[in-house]
Amino acid sequence: MFHQKSSQQLPSQHTSITVAKFGGTSVADFQAMLRCAHIIKNDSKNRLVAVSASAGVTNYLVRLSQEKISIEEQADIIEKIRAIQLNITQHLANDVEQALNTEIAILLDLLSINALKQSQQHSVKQGDSILAFGEQLSSRIFAQVLQSIGVNGAYFNVQQVMKTNSLYGKAVVDIEQLASACTELVLPKLLNQVLVTQGFIGQDGLGETTTLGRGGSDYSAALLAEALNAKSLSIWTDVVGIFTTDPRITEKARAIKEISFGEAAEMATFGAKILHPATLIPAMRQNIPVFVGSSKEPEKGGTQIKQAVESNPTYRSIALRREQILVTVKSPAMLHASGFLAQVFGILAKHELSVDLITTSEISVALTFDNPSGSTQALLTSTVVQELEQLCEVTVEHGLSLVAVIGNGLNCAKGIGQSIFQTINDINIRLICHGASANNLCFLVDDKDANNVVEKLHRELFI
Ligand code: ADP
Ligand code: ASP
Ligand code: MG
């Protein structure tokens, strides 16, 4: 799905460049932006900054891009977005504030026009243009916050370089083009400026705005780091690094000092929200170490993600992904027959659906799909199910959570099954996947049991 590229097309390593990404809470208000600006100022290697939308803004924009929304609600949401941004700009010098507010007003007018049009003719394509406003606003403002503390920050429109296909809502980036465009348009500017650009968004060949999927700013930053052959990538967020599990689930979760690319990639893939699932792919391709830390408490350090780490424990972390769909396809024709699975996967591939877990028996196959609620697209549509029903009996179950135990050598260590399943022997396990990967053991439980399962397992495996 992601293009491969040969390393000889890359610029030689620009040892001095760090790409920094600030997430939504890091740019939520003026104080938060100011803290981030000081992080940039304190380390002159930080030359390119990719920002998310201020916290809450993308969710408002998602609501605006939905079909059933009244004119009153649209107006109300636009006012809320305006208030979030103006609350920040009011702390800047008068002339800067005025100039920014004019820009914000123009953008928000455009948004209300778009939103009105959109309510009459809904499409994911228009949704992407609406979603992009969040990052467009926050990046303009953050460049000015940098300037206000004496850093030569400048706004840069990422759409000049982040060219994608037209898969709106989850566009695929042309990384060859990104590398050459960055060399031409970004690199020269980094000599004397700190560029502030947008995470999450891109532009297709038709000139239309695209997005890389919710939480995609991490991935944008990693792609930019790769394209610039940066020395490092820093992901600044609201926690002091990657934890042994989501600290919102258990306060016993603790920060991990260093973790390998492979383990961190497994965590991201299996739902550790701290990193977008694709973030580590560009970093691994180019061997760019990634730091994850808190913009609120930069002095506390964080997690280093790199190729080789000192310890490779059997259990590293537990990730959780909610709202999974389990599809069971069953056909007596599968018994001793060949080609059935190819047909099933042919349908899924046609609809660009990616399967996470899979288990098989003589005449049936169980498959799981991610179904994130913030997604702008329905993934497993009724059309897909109907097409599968032409082939076989199909059962679809919702309300499941995927628990992934992540570590090293999990496919061959003794006693794994007992340690894990004995701990949660009062819970109904709906499906288990073990053996294919040395780095994970995954299973499905009911959504309502998920926190309890993670909490119990964490206590057993990490304390
Ligand atoms: P940002 O807006 O900075 O991108 P996110 O909300 O996307 O931040 O990701 C940070 C959040 O990820 C944390 O607040 C935490 O609740 C959640 N999270 C999930 N799993 C983990 C984990 N293993 N370690 C740390 N944080 C995690
Ligand atoms: N603003 C986008 C989102 O909320 C992208 C990001 O924050 O990474 O999904
Ligand atoms: Mg995020």
XYZ file of C-alpha atoms and ligand atoms in Angstrom:
500
model
C 0.000 0.000 0.000
C 2.896 2.372 0.728
C 5.330 3.023 -2.067
C 8.835 1.733 -1.664
C 11.721 3.909 -2.568
C 15.380 3.466 -3.190
C 17.729 5.316 -0.872
C 19.956 6.715 -3.637
C 17.229 9.229 -4.493
C 17.463 10.764 -1.043
C 19.498 13.767 -0.124
C 22.517 12.858 1.977
C 21.741 12.868 5.712
C 21.122 16.382 6.984
C 22.558 15.740 10.373
C 21.363 19.041 11.746
C 17.636 18.636 11.008
C 15.014 17.439 13.423
C 11.390 17.363 12.315
C 9.067 18.161 15.223
C 5.393 17.323 15.362
C 2.957 18.831 17.845
C -0.374 17.129 18.410
C -3.764 18.710 19.076
C -3.415 19.201 22.837
C 0.066 20.666 22.344
C -1.414 23.445 20.201
C -4.760 23.677 21.992
C -4.362 27.179 23.420
C -1.875 30.009 23.698
C 0.025 28.662 26.713
C 0.367 25.258 25.057
C 1.594 26.826 21.805
C 4.046 28.962 23.716
C 5.517 25.886 25.428
C 5.957 24.273 21.997
C 7.542 27.421 20.617
C 10.115 27.286 23.422
C 10.846 23.629 22.656
C 11.672 24.734 19.099
C 13.716 27.685 20.258
C 15.724 25.637 22.754
C 17.104 23.302 20.118
C 18.288 24.846 16.886
C 18.131 21.438 15.155
C 14.320 21.777 15.092
C 13.891 23.198 11.597
C 10.597 21.843 10.329
C 7.452 21.727 12.425
C 4.292 19.836 11.513
C 1.250 20.702 13.584
C -2.126 19.134 14.175
C -5.300 21.155 14.440
C -5.920 22.665 17.882
C -7.566 20.053 20.133
C -11.240 19.582 19.355
C -11.200 21.403 16.019
C -11.002 18.323 13.779
C -13.910 16.733 15.635
C -15.966 19.875 15.021
C -14.965 19.789 11.362
C -15.969 16.130 11.107
C -19.402 17.118 12.417
C -19.560 19.958 9.878
C -18.762 17.564 7.073
C -21.610 15.237 7.985
C -24.763 15.091 5.969
C -27.427 15.743 8.549
C -26.473 19.022 10.108
C -28.719 22.067 10.374
C -27.676 25.555 9.291
C -27.909 26.611 12.976
C -25.537 23.877 14.091
C -23.125 24.735 11.287
C -23.048 28.351 12.385
C -22.612 27.326 16.004
C -19.663 25.030 15.190
C -17.948 27.649 13.067
C -18.251 30.083 15.979
C -16.745 27.498 18.328
C -13.766 26.985 16.017
C -13.383 30.748 15.674
C -13.401 31.102 19.469
C -10.670 28.437 19.933
C -8.404 30.183 17.453
C -9.139 33.769 18.490
C -8.395 32.852 22.074
C -4.864 32.171 20.907
C -4.410 35.079 18.533
C -5.530 37.614 21.166
C -2.233 37.023 22.957
C -0.196 38.126 19.967
C 0.849 41.668 19.132
C -2.027 43.848 17.883
C -1.005 44.044 14.261
C -0.245 40.301 14.122
C -3.541 39.540 15.834
C -5.466 41.636 13.348
C -3.730 40.169 10.323
C -4.277 36.645 11.612
C -7.898 37.299 12.491
C -8.547 38.537 8.979
C -7.019 35.338 7.608
C -9.025 33.240 10.025
C -12.195 35.079 9.007
C -11.497 34.384 5.322
C -10.840 30.702 6.017
C -13.923 30.352 8.167
C -16.095 32.116 5.561
C -14.806 29.665 3.034
C -15.611 26.904 5.447
C -19.195 28.063 5.920
C -19.695 28.327 2.168
C -18.199 24.861 1.730
C -20.256 23.504 4.575
C -23.452 24.886 3.067
C -22.674 23.425 -0.331
C -21.651 20.228 1.315
C -24.923 19.803 3.166
C -26.634 19.598 -0.199
C -24.224 17.211 -1.800
C -22.300 15.062 0.617
C -19.012 13.483 -0.364
C -15.847 12.323 1.334
C -13.938 14.532 -1.083
C -15.616 17.672 0.271
C -15.154 16.262 3.748
C -11.377 16.289 3.286
C -11.372 19.951 2.220
C -13.357 20.795 5.335
C -11.161 18.702 7.666
C -8.032 20.443 6.369
C -9.065 23.797 7.846
C -7.965 22.761 11.332
C -4.318 22.289 10.381
C -4.387 25.294 8.057
C -5.465 27.519 10.938
C -3.163 26.115 13.632
C -0.064 26.224 11.406
C -0.640 29.883 10.491
C -1.027 30.749 14.145
C 1.933 28.694 15.384
C 4.297 30.372 12.885
C 3.321 33.687 14.473
C 3.752 32.363 18.014
C 7.297 31.347 17.057
C 7.932 34.832 15.719
C 6.605 36.352 18.921
C 9.482 34.740 20.859
C 12.111 35.685 18.321
C 12.254 32.514 16.209
C 12.192 33.090 12.463
C 9.111 30.920 11.925
C 7.351 30.870 8.556
C 4.154 29.222 7.373
C 4.606 26.587 4.671
C 1.736 25.032 2.739
C 2.401 21.277 2.836
C 0.173 20.768 -0.193
C 3.052 22.019 -2.341
C 4.970 18.860 -1.514
C 2.579 16.264 -0.009
C 1.062 14.940 -3.244
C -1.292 12.006 -2.894
C -3.658 9.811 -4.822
C -7.382 10.594 -4.721
C -8.372 8.131 -2.028
C -10.119 10.801 0.011
C -10.071 10.180 3.753
C -7.074 7.846 3.569
C -4.952 9.137 0.738
C -1.660 7.485 -0.178
C 1.338 9.817 -0.459
C 3.699 9.813 -3.424
C 6.935 9.593 -1.480
C 9.220 9.958 -4.498
C 7.599 13.259 -5.336
C 7.663 14.307 -1.689
C 11.426 13.718 -1.521
C 12.185 15.728 -4.634
C 9.756 18.526 -3.758
C 11.215 18.781 -0.258
C 14.738 18.987 -1.627
C 13.678 21.746 -3.963
C 11.142 23.712 -1.919
C 11.755 22.988 1.761
C 15.429 22.299 2.309
C 16.796 25.659 1.054
C 14.399 27.533 3.338
C 15.511 25.586 6.403
C 18.897 27.272 6.323
C 17.538 30.408 7.922
C 13.923 29.680 8.804
C 11.868 27.311 10.887
C 9.050 26.205 8.630
C 5.677 25.467 10.166
C 3.497 23.193 8.130
C 0.364 21.078 8.383
C 0.193 17.471 9.387
C -2.619 15.244 8.133
C -3.318 16.892 4.771
C -2.185 16.584 1.190
C -3.292 17.317 -2.342
C -4.197 15.025 -5.206
C -3.425 15.325 -8.913
C -6.668 17.246 -9.464
C -5.561 19.898 -6.987
C -8.155 18.721 -4.459
C -7.373 18.522 -0.753
C -6.882 15.051 0.677
C -6.302 13.736 4.196
C -4.208 10.806 5.403
C -6.698 9.479 7.972
C -7.483 10.523 11.547
C -4.398 11.068 13.679
C -2.378 11.329 10.445
C -0.141 14.224 11.503
C 2.339 11.795 13.078
C 2.585 10.042 9.740
C 2.970 13.334 7.824
C 5.826 14.331 10.108
C 7.540 10.972 9.624
C 7.170 11.253 5.847
C 8.670 14.747 5.918
C 11.548 13.512 8.095
C 12.193 10.748 5.597
C 11.978 13.089 2.601
C 14.502 15.449 4.216
C 16.616 12.574 5.467
C 16.416 14.206 8.860
C 18.575 13.227 11.789
C 15.581 12.669 14.037
C 11.847 13.007 14.439
C 10.257 14.312 17.636
C 6.613 13.613 18.351
C 5.420 15.986 21.072
C 2.168 14.999 22.695
C 0.385 15.039 26.075
C 2.173 12.110 27.797
C 5.835 11.639 28.690
C 6.450 8.946 26.118
C 5.109 5.547 25.140
C 3.712 3.641 28.119
C 3.381 -0.056 28.842
C -0.302 0.501 28.069
C -2.651 3.429 27.602
C -2.255 5.419 30.840
C -5.949 6.267 30.660
C -6.758 2.593 31.251
C -4.531 2.021 34.258
C -2.523 4.399 36.357
C 0.011 1.592 36.794
C 1.138 2.077 33.182
C 4.698 3.323 33.057
C 6.781 5.113 30.446
C 9.184 3.023 28.353
C 12.675 4.533 28.001
C 13.549 2.884 24.710
C 11.757 0.574 22.334
C 12.614 -0.948 18.972
C 11.031 0.215 15.736
C 9.390 -3.191 15.336
C 7.755 -3.202 18.771
C 6.602 0.407 18.535
C 5.187 -0.275 15.065
C 3.205 -3.211 16.475
C 1.872 -0.974 19.241
C 0.806 1.698 16.779
C -0.784 -0.843 14.449
C -2.746 -2.419 17.261
C -4.270 0.750 18.579
C -1.823 2.565 20.867
C -3.285 5.934 19.932
C -0.075 7.711 20.781
C 1.217 7.028 17.253
C -0.667 6.845 13.974
C -0.289 3.236 12.723
C 1.881 4.163 9.737
C 4.224 6.566 11.549
C 7.149 4.218 11.891
C 7.171 2.975 8.312
C 9.083 5.980 6.904
C 11.278 6.188 10.014
C 12.240 2.517 9.649
C 12.902 2.834 5.921
C 15.399 5.583 6.577
C 16.528 4.519 10.059
C 15.503 7.818 11.633
C 15.248 7.610 15.429
C 11.965 8.859 16.837
C 11.503 10.578 20.185
C 8.099 10.743 21.882
C 7.640 13.174 24.753
C 5.283 15.599 26.434
C 5.227 19.212 25.287
C 3.910 20.071 28.764
C 6.897 18.502 30.515
C 9.762 18.344 28.027
C 12.251 18.204 30.901
C 10.938 14.753 31.853
C 12.355 13.168 28.696
C 10.416 10.491 26.885
C 10.710 7.364 24.771
C 13.408 6.750 22.189
C 12.320 4.538 19.317
C 15.227 3.107 17.359
C 16.494 0.129 15.445
C 18.469 -1.646 18.160
C 17.691 -1.427 21.859
C 19.466 -2.835 24.884
C 16.764 -5.102 26.216
C 14.214 -7.190 24.368
C 11.751 -8.330 27.033
C 9.125 -10.981 26.356
C 6.404 -8.547 27.364
C 6.775 -4.919 26.329
C 3.270 -3.485 26.282
C -0.442 -4.067 25.775
C -2.409 -2.222 23.097
C -6.151 -2.020 22.731
C -8.293 -1.232 19.730
C -12.014 -0.837 20.299
C -14.970 -1.058 17.919
C -13.668 -3.929 15.864
C -15.828 -5.911 13.468
C -15.644 -9.677 13.258
C -16.836 -11.224 10.011
C -17.241 -14.973 9.751
C -17.627 -16.424 6.274
C -18.801 -19.999 6.067
C -19.216 -22.290 3.125
C -19.354 -26.101 2.910
C -17.817 -25.610 -0.552
C -14.596 -24.700 1.223
C -14.051 -28.274 2.377
C -11.103 -29.674 0.402
C -11.655 -26.957 -2.230
C -9.186 -24.406 -3.449
C -9.687 -20.795 -4.483
C -12.415 -19.863 -1.969
C -10.122 -17.704 0.147
C -8.774 -16.016 -2.966
C -12.334 -15.060 -3.923
C -13.080 -13.670 -0.463
C -9.876 -11.643 -0.441
C -10.532 -10.536 -4.027
C -13.737 -8.843 -2.867
C -12.014 -7.256 0.124
C -9.144 -6.007 -2.028
C -11.568 -4.520 -4.550
C -13.082 -2.446 -1.739
C -9.639 -1.608 -0.336
C -10.436 -3.247 2.982
C -7.567 -4.482 5.032
C -7.946 -7.505 7.287
C -6.281 -7.487 10.698
C -6.674 -10.903 12.286
C -7.639 -14.108 10.590
C -8.380 -17.623 11.807
C -9.657 -20.544 9.783
C -11.369 -23.886 10.284
C -12.469 -26.544 7.786
C -15.394 -24.635 6.351
C -15.235 -21.167 7.829
C -12.925 -18.210 8.143
C -13.094 -15.441 10.742
C -11.683 -12.035 9.854
C -11.453 -8.814 11.829
C -11.643 -5.249 10.570
C -10.911 -1.962 12.217
C -13.896 0.345 12.432
C -12.769 3.646 13.921
C -15.680 5.886 14.844
C -13.851 9.093 13.856
C -13.376 7.803 10.322
C -15.021 9.779 7.570
C -15.915 6.607 5.704
C -17.934 3.529 6.480
C -15.455 0.730 5.997
C -17.333 -2.521 5.886
C -20.323 -1.360 3.833
C -23.461 -3.367 3.093
C -22.240 -3.642 -0.514
C -19.186 -5.582 0.646
C -21.313 -7.866 2.799
C -23.739 -8.470 -0.087
C -20.890 -9.380 -2.407
C -19.520 -11.833 0.145
C -23.016 -13.305 0.545
C -22.966 -14.264 -3.127
C -20.168 -16.659 -2.179
C -21.025 -17.895 1.291
C -22.902 -17.436 4.540
C -21.751 -14.259 6.285
C -22.060 -13.294 9.960
C -21.070 -9.824 11.122
C -20.459 -9.069 14.809
C -19.830 -5.637 16.290
C -18.846 -4.388 19.725
C -15.525 -6.202 20.031
C -12.114 -5.034 21.175
C -8.763 -6.283 19.947
C -6.211 -6.755 22.719
C -2.596 -7.106 21.562
C 0.148 -8.263 23.902
C 3.375 -6.960 22.378
C 6.884 -8.153 23.061
C 9.694 -10.345 21.772
C 9.849 -14.033 20.942
C 6.191 -14.450 21.837
C 5.704 -17.195 19.252
C 8.202 -19.525 20.908
C 8.458 -18.584 24.598
C 7.111 -21.164 27.040
C 4.080 -20.533 29.231
C 2.804 -17.518 27.296
C -0.684 -18.926 26.846
C -0.984 -19.798 30.500
C 0.289 -16.432 31.793
C -2.108 -14.529 29.587
C -5.276 -16.607 29.544
C -5.117 -17.866 33.133
C -5.182 -14.229 34.224
C -8.421 -13.547 32.400
C -10.096 -16.945 32.709
C -13.406 -15.331 33.668
C -13.615 -13.490 30.335
C -15.067 -14.777 27.092
C -12.331 -14.777 24.432
C -13.914 -14.530 21.000
C -10.846 -15.236 18.808
C -7.099 -15.769 19.296
C -4.225 -15.137 16.864
C -0.869 -16.466 17.930
C 2.150 -17.844 16.150
C 2.424 -15.728 13.037
C 4.405 -12.998 14.730
C 7.174 -13.085 17.308
C 6.088 -9.637 18.411
C 2.411 -10.024 19.197
C -0.311 -12.235 20.507
C -3.783 -10.880 19.767
C -7.289 -11.758 20.835
C -10.800 -10.353 20.759
C -13.023 -9.674 23.735
C -16.293 -7.883 24.233
C -15.916 -4.079 24.288
C -17.388 -3.993 27.788
C -14.645 -6.319 29.127
C -11.740 -4.596 27.398
C -10.523 -2.209 30.111
C -10.787 -4.908 32.747
C -8.765 -7.324 30.579
C -6.008 -4.801 29.924
C -5.876 -3.766 33.553
C -5.625 -7.368 34.805
C -3.064 -8.386 32.207
C -0.985 -5.318 32.885
C -0.923 -6.180 36.579
C 0.122 -9.755 35.802
C 2.711 -9.084 33.103
C 4.281 -5.782 34.152
C 4.188 -5.436 37.919
P -1.791 13.932 19.915
O -2.988 14.815 19.878
O -0.592 14.577 20.532
O -1.502 13.285 18.607
P -3.094 11.548 20.848
O -4.299 11.803 21.682
O -3.313 11.146 19.452
O -2.133 12.799 20.966
O -2.186 10.427 21.540
C -1.798 10.580 22.898
C -2.667 9.702 23.764
O -2.464 8.342 23.394
C -2.340 9.727 25.228
O -2.968 10.789 25.893
C -2.800 8.365 25.707
O -4.032 8.425 26.342
C -2.971 7.559 24.436
N -2.241 6.294 24.480
C -2.728 5.100 24.069
N -1.848 4.126 24.260
C -0.750 4.700 24.793
C 0.514 4.193 25.214
N 0.830 2.894 25.108
N 1.396 5.076 25.729
C 1.097 6.368 25.848
N -0.076 6.903 25.465
C -1.000 6.088 24.946
N -6.198 16.778 13.251
C -6.252 15.421 12.758
C -7.076 14.539 13.693
O -7.543 15.015 14.724
C -4.901 14.830 12.523
C -4.028 14.699 13.768
O -4.290 15.345 14.778
O -3.070 13.941 13.712
O -7.291 13.409 13.380
Mg -2.335 11.618 17.653
